Amino acid sequence: MAPKRPEAESPSPTNGSVRKRTAAPPPPPPRRYRSLAEIMRTAKAAPPVTGDYYSDVRCEQCRSGDCDDELLLCDRCEKGYHLFCLRPIVVRVPTGPWLCPSCARERPFRRFPLMQKKIIDFFRIQRCSIAAAEEKCGISQDTRKRRRRSMPLIMHKKRRRILPFTPNENPAQRLQQMGSLATALTALKMEFSNELTYMRGMASRSANQAILEKGGMQVLPREDKETLELCRAMCKRGECPPLVVVYDSLEGFTVQADGHIKDMTFITEYTGDVDYLVNREHDDCDSMMTLLSATNPSNSLVICPDKRGNIARFINGINNHNHLTNCHT
């Protein structure tokens, strides 16, 4: 029988001592996880949430607990607000997270990098000479002078008129405003449009008749029509309202004022595809706007800015608590 060989010894690199080589330790046994059925057997049942859990919730605006089916709870502070007590009024319960006006002011909005560079082509801005712009300005001033001279001697109570928006005088800032809108529309794969569009398969142009409006259609006075035409002309020349589109982590794109805006200022017209309300009853888009409220509900029309639209698409957000509700159609 051969003699047993001694175990190999190796010198230590540090102090020259001799140590024995040992075998590697065995691997640890595989960890055993509990099955879902075992977890469910040992888990304690949570108490069910009933209507009594929110019975003491009151609207922070009117301090009433009535109409609990129209009472929204903030996802952060859990305070309640009636749909009809919010400004702007919320027409339906939002499908996603909702924050009350107090918590919404604490949300950080951030501006995003502008991806759309060809602003003139994107908005189809009409280039006009300086002389033509001055001529239009002179005509507008002459109209105001004639209006002042024709005022009656007896003063009646003034009706509040719609004011035209005042574009920013800084061209670079106006370019930043239009660039933010172009980038947001491009990100949503939308086409810019300042007009109502009637697409095949939706409502036709002939369906939009003022005679069908329940209670009659409101007619704009002559002065307000002039304001509307002035704002349209400014938009065609690339003079946009002082608004910038920003990004919110909860609600996506929304709008902030980029300058002072007076009360009763015309901001923009609501544009998009025109469709029948019955076709959009189950649509979860929160930016639809009523165009025609007919006596017969099957004739009612809505504006749907999901493929075509302008900055009104982002002003009408359900979580927009800025006082920018001067959108006229």
mmCIF file of C-alpha atoms in Angstrom:
data_model
loop_
_atom_site.group_PDB
_atom_site.id
_atom_site.type_symbol
_atom_site.label_atom_id
_atom_site.label_comp_id
_atom_site.label_asym_id
_atom_site.label_seq_id
_atom_site.Cartn_x
_atom_site.Cartn_y
_atom_site.Cartn_z
ATOM 1 C CA MET A 1 0.000 0.000 0.000
ATOM 2 C CA ALA A 2 1.415 3.354 -1.118
ATOM 3 C CA PRO A 3 2.192 5.867 1.596
ATOM 4 C CA LYS A 4 -0.213 8.794 1.972
ATOM 5 C CA ARG A 5 1.044 11.969 0.382
ATOM 6 C CA PRO A 6 1.256 14.990 2.622
ATOM 7 C CA GLU A 7 -1.026 17.919 1.824
ATOM 8 C CA ALA A 8 0.570 20.569 -0.339
ATOM 9 C CA GLU A 9 1.761 23.609 1.485
ATOM 10 C CA SER A 10 2.221 27.073 0.037
ATOM 11 C CA PRO A 11 4.238 29.921 1.494
ATOM 12 C CA SER A 12 2.318 32.969 2.564
ATOM 13 C CA PRO A 13 3.201 36.042 0.516
ATOM 14 C CA THR A 14 3.110 38.222 3.619
ATOM 15 C CA ASN A 15 5.094 36.625 6.435
ATOM 16 C CA GLY A 16 6.595 33.510 4.838
ATOM 17 C CA SER A 17 4.577 31.127 7.065
ATOM 18 C CA VAL A 18 3.133 27.869 5.792
ATOM 19 C CA ARG A 19 -0.655 27.341 5.467
ATOM 20 C CA LYS A 20 -2.735 24.393 4.259
ATOM 21 C CA ARG A 21 -5.081 24.522 1.288
ATOM 22 C CA THR A 22 -8.672 23.677 2.188
ATOM 23 C CA ALA A 23 -11.625 22.657 0.051
ATOM 24 C CA ALA A 24 -14.194 25.297 -0.997
ATOM 25 C CA PRO A 25 -17.297 25.519 1.228
ATOM 26 C CA PRO A 26 -20.437 23.861 -0.143
ATOM 27 C CA PRO A 27 -23.023 26.184 -1.775
ATOM 28 C CA PRO A 28 -25.908 27.339 0.450
ATOM 29 C CA PRO A 29 -29.223 25.527 0.045
ATOM 30 C CA PRO A 30 -31.707 27.224 -2.314
ATOM 31 C CA ARG A 31 -33.971 29.748 -0.605
ATOM 32 C CA ARG A 32 -37.563 28.615 -0.310
ATOM 33 C CA TYR A 33 -40.268 31.183 -1.074
ATOM 34 C CA ARG A 34 -43.808 30.956 0.243
ATOM 35 C CA SER A 35 -46.496 30.282 -2.309
ATOM 36 C CA LEU A 36 -49.290 32.775 -2.922
ATOM 37 C CA ALA A 37 -51.843 30.314 -1.557
ATOM 38 C CA GLU A 38 -49.870 29.981 1.686
ATOM 39 C CA ILE A 39 -49.631 33.784 2.017
ATOM 40 C CA MET A 40 -53.370 34.184 1.463
ATOM 41 C CA ARG A 41 -54.127 31.567 4.125
ATOM 42 C CA THR A 42 -52.152 33.406 6.802
ATOM 43 C CA ALA A 43 -53.003 36.988 5.737
ATOM 44 C CA LYS A 44 -55.512 38.953 7.769
ATOM 45 C CA ALA A 45 -58.496 40.349 5.918
ATOM 46 C CA ALA A 46 -58.602 44.157 5.658
ATOM 47 C CA PRO A 47 -61.813 45.863 6.790
ATOM 48 C CA PRO A 48 -63.983 46.807 3.799
ATOM 49 C CA VAL A 49 -64.254 50.484 2.865
ATOM 50 C CA THR A 50 -67.918 51.445 2.941
ATOM 51 C CA GLY A 51 -69.774 54.685 2.343
ATOM 52 C CA ASP A 52 -69.508 55.517 6.040
ATOM 53 C CA TYR A 53 -65.723 55.872 5.645
ATOM 54 C CA TYR A 54 -66.206 59.113 3.684
ATOM 55 C CA SER A 55 -69.425 60.219 5.370
ATOM 56 C CA ASP A 56 -67.726 63.174 7.082
ATOM 57 C CA VAL A 57 -66.124 64.550 3.896
ATOM 58 C CA ARG A 58 -67.264 68.078 3.081
ATOM 59 C CA CYS A 59 -66.641 70.265 0.072
ATOM 60 C CA GLU A 60 -63.850 72.709 0.894
ATOM 61 C CA GLN A 61 -65.569 75.376 -1.187
ATOM 62 C CA CYS A 62 -69.230 75.305 -0.112
ATOM 63 C CA ARG A 63 -68.722 73.270 3.126
ATOM 64 C CA SER A 64 -71.581 70.936 2.173
ATOM 65 C CA GLY A 65 -71.547 67.155 2.077
ATOM 66 C CA ASP A 66 -74.507 66.864 -0.293
ATOM 67 C CA CYS A 67 -74.233 65.410 -3.805
ATOM 68 C CA ASP A 68 -71.574 62.937 -2.692
ATOM 69 C CA ASP A 69 -71.633 61.313 -6.134
ATOM 70 C CA GLU A 70 -70.190 64.589 -7.511
ATOM 71 C CA LEU A 71 -67.600 65.026 -4.762
ATOM 72 C CA LEU A 72 -63.959 64.677 -5.855
ATOM 73 C CA LEU A 73 -61.262 63.638 -3.379
ATOM 74 C CA CYS A 74 -57.728 64.923 -3.809
ATOM 75 C CA ASP A 75 -55.205 62.116 -4.260
ATOM 76 C CA ARG A 76 -52.709 63.920 -2.034
ATOM 77 C CA CYS A 77 -54.577 65.594 0.859
ATOM 78 C CA GLU A 78 -57.901 63.666 0.504
ATOM 79 C CA LYS A 79 -59.947 66.869 0.788
ATOM 80 C CA GLY A 80 -63.232 67.024 -1.100
ATOM 81 C CA TYR A 81 -64.491 69.378 -3.805
ATOM 82 C CA HIS A 82 -67.754 69.340 -5.735
ATOM 83 C CA LEU A 83 -67.406 69.167 -9.525
ATOM 84 C CA PHE A 84 -69.537 72.302 -9.846
ATOM 85 C CA CYS A 85 -67.656 74.208 -7.124
ATOM 86 C CA LEU A 86 -64.295 74.031 -8.904
ATOM 87 C CA ARG A 87 -63.118 76.807 -11.213
ATOM 88 C CA PRO A 88 -62.979 75.943 -14.026
ATOM 89 C CA ILE A 89 -65.925 73.585 -13.505
ATOM 90 C CA VAL A 90 -65.029 69.908 -13.934
ATOM 91 C CA VAL A 91 -67.596 68.274 -16.216
ATOM 92 C CA ARG A 92 -66.876 64.672 -15.215
ATOM 93 C CA VAL A 93 -64.867 62.602 -12.755
ATOM 94 C CA PRO A 94 -61.262 62.312 -14.066
ATOM 95 C CA THR A 95 -60.019 58.846 -14.947
ATOM 96 C CA GLY A 96 -56.491 59.424 -13.627
ATOM 97 C CA PRO A 97 -55.037 61.076 -10.518
ATOM 98 C CA TRP A 98 -56.553 64.404 -9.512
ATOM 99 C CA LEU A 99 -55.139 67.118 -7.263
ATOM 100 C CA CYS A 100 -57.092 69.918 -5.611
ATOM 101 C CA PRO A 101 -56.221 73.561 -6.368
ATOM 102 C CA SER A 102 -54.048 73.852 -3.225
ATOM 103 C CA CYS A 103 -51.965 70.771 -3.986
ATOM 104 C CA ALA A 104 -51.811 71.585 -7.699
ATOM 105 C CA ARG A 105 -50.027 74.879 -6.953
ATOM 106 C CA GLU A 106 -47.235 72.940 -5.237
ATOM 107 C CA ARG A 107 -46.549 70.783 -8.285
ATOM 108 C CA PRO A 108 -43.342 71.673 -10.105
ATOM 109 C CA PHE A 109 -43.924 72.506 -13.753
ATOM 110 C CA ARG A 110 -40.963 72.295 -16.037
ATOM 111 C CA ARG A 111 -40.267 73.493 -19.517
ATOM 112 C CA PHE A 112 -39.137 70.903 -22.009
ATOM 113 C CA PRO A 113 -36.631 71.011 -24.857
ATOM 114 C CA LEU A 114 -38.101 72.356 -28.066
ATOM 115 C CA MET A 115 -38.026 69.809 -30.875
ATOM 116 C CA GLN A 116 -40.012 71.690 -33.513
ATOM 117 C CA LYS A 117 -37.811 74.255 -35.299
ATOM 118 C CA LYS A 118 -39.725 75.232 -38.453
ATOM 119 C CA ILE A 119 -42.197 77.473 -36.662
ATOM 120 C CA ILE A 120 -43.295 79.475 -39.717
ATOM 121 C CA ASP A 121 -44.150 76.344 -41.699
ATOM 122 C CA PHE A 122 -45.710 74.548 -38.729
ATOM 123 C CA PHE A 123 -48.195 77.348 -37.977
ATOM 124 C CA ARG A 124 -48.529 78.431 -41.635
ATOM 125 C CA ILE A 125 -47.646 82.012 -40.690
ATOM 126 C CA GLN A 126 -48.350 84.526 -43.433
ATOM 127 C CA ARG A 127 -45.391 86.798 -44.082
ATOM 128 C CA CYS A 128 -46.409 90.422 -44.544
ATOM 129 C CA SER A 129 -44.378 93.578 -45.043
ATOM 130 C CA ILE A 130 -43.846 96.199 -42.357
ATOM 131 C CA ALA A 131 -45.781 98.748 -44.411
ATOM 132 C CA ALA A 132 -48.814 96.441 -44.548
ATOM 133 C CA ALA A 133 -48.672 95.882 -40.788
ATOM 134 C CA GLU A 134 -48.464 99.632 -40.150
ATOM 135 C CA GLU A 135 -51.387 100.189 -42.493
ATOM 136 C CA LYS A 136 -53.501 97.664 -40.552
ATOM 137 C CA CYS A 137 -52.499 99.344 -37.292
ATOM 138 C CA GLY A 138 -53.505 102.755 -38.676
ATOM 139 C CA ILE A 139 -56.901 101.462 -39.767
ATOM 140 C CA SER A 140 -57.494 100.012 -36.311
ATOM 141 C CA GLN A 141 -56.582 103.322 -34.629
ATOM 142 C CA ASP A 142 -58.874 105.291 -36.974
ATOM 143 C CA THR A 143 -61.725 102.930 -36.112
ATOM 144 C CA ARG A 144 -61.208 103.558 -32.383
ATOM 145 C CA LYS A 145 -61.190 107.349 -32.925
ATOM 146 C CA ARG A 146 -64.429 107.260 -34.897
ATOM 147 C CA ARG A 147 -65.987 105.080 -32.206
ATOM 148 C CA ARG A 148 -65.046 107.618 -29.509
ATOM 149 C CA ARG A 149 -66.481 110.536 -31.509
ATOM 150 C CA SER A 150 -69.755 108.688 -32.110
ATOM 151 C CA MET A 151 -70.381 108.004 -28.415
ATOM 152 C CA PRO A 152 -73.739 109.387 -27.156
ATOM 153 C CA LEU A 153 -73.909 112.175 -24.612
ATOM 154 C CA ILE A 154 -76.028 110.074 -22.251
ATOM 155 C CA MET A 155 -73.941 107.297 -20.684
ATOM 156 C CA HIS A 156 -75.561 103.967 -19.960
ATOM 157 C CA LYS A 157 -74.192 101.069 -17.978
ATOM 158 C CA LYS A 158 -71.285 99.650 -19.945
ATOM 159 C CA ARG A 159 -71.386 96.053 -21.071
ATOM 160 C CA ARG A 160 -68.142 94.189 -20.549
ATOM 161 C CA ARG A 161 -66.464 93.780 -23.904
ATOM 162 C CA ILE A 162 -64.066 91.076 -24.994
ATOM 163 C CA LEU A 163 -60.514 92.415 -25.201
ATOM 164 C CA PRO A 164 -57.918 91.279 -27.756
ATOM 165 C CA PHE A 165 -54.850 89.572 -26.360
ATOM 166 C CA THR A 166 -51.587 91.515 -26.302
ATOM 167 C CA PRO A 167 -48.726 89.555 -27.917
ATOM 168 C CA ASN A 168 -45.263 89.770 -26.419
ATOM 169 C CA GLU A 169 -43.081 92.422 -28.015
ATOM 170 C CA ASN A 170 -39.930 90.305 -27.734
ATOM 171 C CA PRO A 171 -39.613 88.172 -30.926
ATOM 172 C CA ALA A 172 -37.379 85.635 -29.163
ATOM 173 C CA GLN A 173 -39.945 85.117 -26.412
ATOM 174 C CA ARG A 174 -42.751 84.775 -28.972
ATOM 175 C CA LEU A 175 -40.658 82.156 -30.760
ATOM 176 C CA GLN A 176 -40.239 80.309 -27.464
ATOM 177 C CA GLN A 177 -44.010 80.360 -26.895
ATOM 178 C CA MET A 178 -44.814 79.034 -30.374
ATOM 179 C CA GLY A 179 -42.018 76.477 -30.115
ATOM 180 C CA SER A 180 -43.430 75.045 -26.885
ATOM 181 C CA LEU A 181 -46.854 74.636 -28.517
ATOM 182 C CA ALA A 182 -45.386 73.084 -31.662
ATOM 183 C CA THR A 183 -43.344 70.615 -29.602
ATOM 184 C CA ALA A 184 -46.371 69.577 -27.507
ATOM 185 C CA LEU A 185 -48.547 69.056 -30.595
ATOM 186 C CA THR A 186 -45.785 67.079 -32.301
ATOM 187 C CA ALA A 187 -45.320 64.882 -29.210
ATOM 188 C CA LEU A 188 -49.045 64.035 -29.276
ATOM 189 C CA LYS A 189 -48.930 63.447 -33.057
ATOM 190 C CA MET A 190 -51.395 66.278 -33.606
ATOM 191 C CA GLU A 191 -51.696 68.692 -36.513
ATOM 192 C CA PHE A 192 -52.001 72.401 -35.825
ATOM 193 C CA SER A 193 -55.342 73.876 -36.880
ATOM 194 C CA ASN A 194 -57.057 77.171 -36.070
ATOM 195 C CA GLU A 195 -60.311 76.112 -37.724
ATOM 196 C CA LEU A 196 -63.075 73.588 -37.114
ATOM 197 C CA THR A 197 -62.565 70.515 -39.287
ATOM 198 C CA TYR A 198 -65.282 68.258 -40.647
ATOM 199 C CA MET A 199 -63.940 64.792 -41.428
ATOM 200 C CA ARG A 200 -65.589 61.965 -43.325
ATOM 201 C CA GLY A 201 -67.375 59.585 -40.958
ATOM 202 C CA MET A 202 -68.036 62.348 -38.419
ATOM 203 C CA ALA A 203 -70.449 65.275 -38.389
ATOM 204 C CA SER A 204 -70.770 67.219 -41.626
ATOM 205 C CA ARG A 205 -70.585 70.986 -41.945
ATOM 206 C CA SER A 206 -74.339 71.136 -42.565
ATOM 207 C CA ALA A 207 -74.979 69.590 -39.113
ATOM 208 C CA ASN A 208 -73.599 72.701 -37.402
ATOM 209 C CA GLN A 209 -76.666 74.939 -37.633
ATOM 210 C CA ALA A 210 -77.438 77.692 -35.137
ATOM 211 C CA ILE A 211 -81.165 77.036 -35.440
ATOM 212 C CA LEU A 212 -80.670 73.670 -33.685
ATOM 213 C CA GLU A 213 -79.218 75.240 -30.518
ATOM 214 C CA LYS A 214 -81.499 74.710 -27.522
ATOM 215 C CA GLY A 215 -82.685 78.099 -26.279
ATOM 216 C CA GLY A 216 -81.193 79.953 -29.232
ATOM 217 C CA MET A 217 -77.641 80.852 -30.166
ATOM 218 C CA GLN A 218 -75.943 83.816 -28.515
ATOM 219 C CA VAL A 219 -75.004 86.509 -31.059
ATOM 220 C CA LEU A 220 -71.751 88.426 -30.625
ATOM 221 C CA PRO A 221 -72.011 92.230 -30.726
ATOM 222 C CA ARG A 222 -70.229 94.079 -33.520
ATOM 223 C CA GLU A 223 -67.368 95.195 -31.243
ATOM 224 C CA ASP A 224 -66.683 91.615 -30.130
ATOM 225 C CA LYS A 225 -66.710 90.441 -33.744
ATOM 226 C CA GLU A 226 -64.068 93.042 -34.560
ATOM 227 C CA THR A 227 -61.985 91.768 -31.631
ATOM 228 C CA LEU A 228 -62.327 88.215 -32.921
ATOM 229 C CA GLU A 229 -61.210 89.206 -36.423
ATOM 230 C CA LEU A 230 -58.271 91.184 -35.001
ATOM 231 C CA CYS A 231 -57.070 88.183 -32.978
ATOM 232 C CA ARG A 232 -57.382 85.912 -36.003
ATOM 233 C CA ALA A 233 -55.295 88.311 -38.077
ATOM 234 C CA MET A 234 -52.620 88.496 -35.359
ATOM 235 C CA CYS A 235 -52.389 84.684 -35.189
ATOM 236 C CA LYS A 236 -51.933 84.480 -38.958
ATOM 237 C CA ARG A 237 -49.032 86.954 -38.698
ATOM 238 C CA GLY A 238 -47.392 84.867 -35.966
ATOM 239 C CA GLU A 239 -48.430 87.147 -33.079
ATOM 240 C CA CYS A 240 -49.612 84.594 -30.533
ATOM 241 C CA PRO A 241 -51.187 85.117 -27.083
ATOM 242 C CA PRO A 242 -48.693 85.300 -24.177
ATOM 243 C CA LEU A 243 -48.927 81.622 -23.242
ATOM 244 C CA VAL A 244 -46.325 78.893 -22.965
ATOM 245 C CA VAL A 245 -46.919 75.138 -22.847
ATOM 246 C CA VAL A 246 -45.155 73.402 -19.948
ATOM 247 C CA TYR A 247 -45.009 69.786 -18.813
ATOM 248 C CA ASP A 248 -46.554 68.464 -15.612
ATOM 249 C CA SER A 249 -45.520 65.058 -14.258
ATOM 250 C CA LEU A 250 -49.132 64.089 -13.460
ATOM 251 C CA GLU A 251 -51.250 65.739 -16.136
ATOM 252 C CA GLY A 252 -48.830 65.991 -19.051
ATOM 253 C CA PHE A 253 -48.838 69.194 -21.100
ATOM 254 C CA THR A 254 -50.563 72.223 -19.634
ATOM 255 C CA VAL A 255 -50.439 76.003 -20.078
ATOM 256 C CA GLN A 256 -48.973 78.895 -18.103
ATOM 257 C CA ALA A 257 -49.336 82.614 -18.736
ATOM 258 C CA ASP A 258 -46.094 84.114 -20.064
ATOM 259 C CA GLY A 259 -47.233 87.689 -19.447
ATOM 260 C CA HIS A 260 -49.982 89.777 -17.903
ATOM 261 C CA ILE A 261 -53.478 88.899 -19.194
ATOM 262 C CA LYS A 262 -56.395 91.164 -18.338
ATOM 263 C CA ASP A 263 -59.810 89.862 -17.406
ATOM 264 C CA MET A 264 -62.189 89.265 -20.342
ATOM 265 C CA THR A 265 -59.247 88.838 -22.718
ATOM 266 C CA PHE A 266 -59.803 86.716 -25.800
ATOM 267 C CA ILE A 267 -57.196 83.950 -25.783
ATOM 268 C CA THR A 268 -58.038 81.535 -28.564
ATOM 269 C CA GLU A 269 -60.836 79.778 -30.399
ATOM 270 C CA TYR A 270 -61.510 76.142 -29.604
ATOM 271 C CA THR A 271 -60.706 74.074 -32.688
ATOM 272 C CA GLY A 272 -60.584 70.430 -33.688
ATOM 273 C CA ASP A 273 -62.652 67.738 -35.394
ATOM 274 C CA VAL A 274 -66.435 68.127 -35.136
ATOM 275 C CA ASP A 275 -68.338 64.971 -34.200
ATOM 276 C CA TYR A 276 -71.723 63.987 -32.807
ATOM 277 C CA LEU A 277 -71.953 63.757 -29.036
ATOM 278 C CA VAL A 278 -73.504 60.264 -29.231
ATOM 279 C CA ASN A 279 -70.327 59.030 -30.939
ATOM 280 C CA ARG A 280 -68.155 60.312 -28.085
ATOM 281 C CA GLU A 281 -70.179 59.360 -25.004
ATOM 282 C CA HIS A 282 -67.579 56.805 -23.908
ATOM 283 C CA ASP A 283 -64.538 58.784 -25.046
ATOM 284 C CA ASP A 284 -62.063 59.346 -22.176
ATOM 285 C CA CYS A 285 -60.542 62.483 -23.705
ATOM 286 C CA ASP A 286 -60.742 65.332 -21.137
ATOM 287 C CA SER A 287 -60.384 68.132 -23.709
ATOM 288 C CA MET A 288 -63.642 67.866 -25.644
ATOM 289 C CA MET A 289 -65.787 70.984 -25.851
ATOM 290 C CA THR A 290 -69.492 71.334 -26.557
ATOM 291 C CA LEU A 291 -70.138 73.029 -29.895
ATOM 292 C CA LEU A 292 -73.899 72.597 -30.297
ATOM 293 C CA SER A 293 -76.322 71.659 -27.520
ATOM 294 C CA ALA A 294 -79.437 70.712 -29.482
ATOM 295 C CA THR A 295 -82.947 70.042 -28.238
ATOM 296 C CA ASN A 296 -82.643 66.603 -29.803
ATOM 297 C CA PRO A 297 -79.538 65.037 -28.179
ATOM 298 C CA SER A 298 -78.763 63.117 -31.372
ATOM 299 C CA ASN A 299 -78.006 66.474 -33.072
ATOM 300 C CA SER A 300 -75.630 67.751 -30.380
ATOM 301 C CA LEU A 301 -72.040 68.337 -31.527
ATOM 302 C CA VAL A 302 -68.684 68.379 -29.744
ATOM 303 C CA ILE A 303 -65.195 69.539 -30.735
ATOM 304 C CA CYS A 304 -62.591 66.775 -30.424
ATOM 305 C CA PRO A 305 -58.969 68.046 -30.424
ATOM 306 C CA ASP A 306 -57.310 64.635 -30.474
ATOM 307 C CA LYS A 307 -55.849 64.807 -34.020
ATOM 308 C CA ARG A 308 -56.099 68.511 -34.902
ATOM 309 C CA GLY A 309 -56.214 71.565 -32.651
ATOM 310 C CA ASN A 310 -54.395 74.545 -31.165
ATOM 311 C CA ILE A 311 -53.321 75.734 -27.706
ATOM 312 C CA ALA A 312 -56.905 75.428 -26.412
ATOM 313 C CA ARG A 313 -56.260 71.661 -26.342
ATOM 314 C CA PHE A 314 -53.999 72.218 -23.316
ATOM 315 C CA ILE A 315 -55.862 75.104 -21.650
ATOM 316 C CA ASN A 316 -58.950 72.945 -21.147
ATOM 317 C CA GLY A 317 -57.087 70.348 -19.065
ATOM 318 C CA ILE A 318 -59.118 68.918 -16.179
ATOM 319 C CA ASN A 319 -56.384 69.803 -13.671
ATOM 320 C CA ASN A 320 -55.695 73.284 -15.000
ATOM 321 C CA HIS A 321 -56.285 75.696 -12.097
ATOM 322 C CA ASN A 322 -54.789 78.756 -13.787
ATOM 323 C CA HIS A 323 -57.372 81.420 -14.557
ATOM 324 C CA LEU A 324 -57.109 80.949 -18.323
ATOM 325 C CA THR A 325 -60.662 80.032 -19.218
ATOM 326 C CA ASN A 326 -61.231 82.732 -21.850
ATOM 327 C CA CYS A 327 -61.473 80.280 -24.742
ATOM 328 C CA HIS A 328 -64.180 81.271 -27.195
ATOM 329 C CA THR A 329 -65.559 79.198 -30.057
#
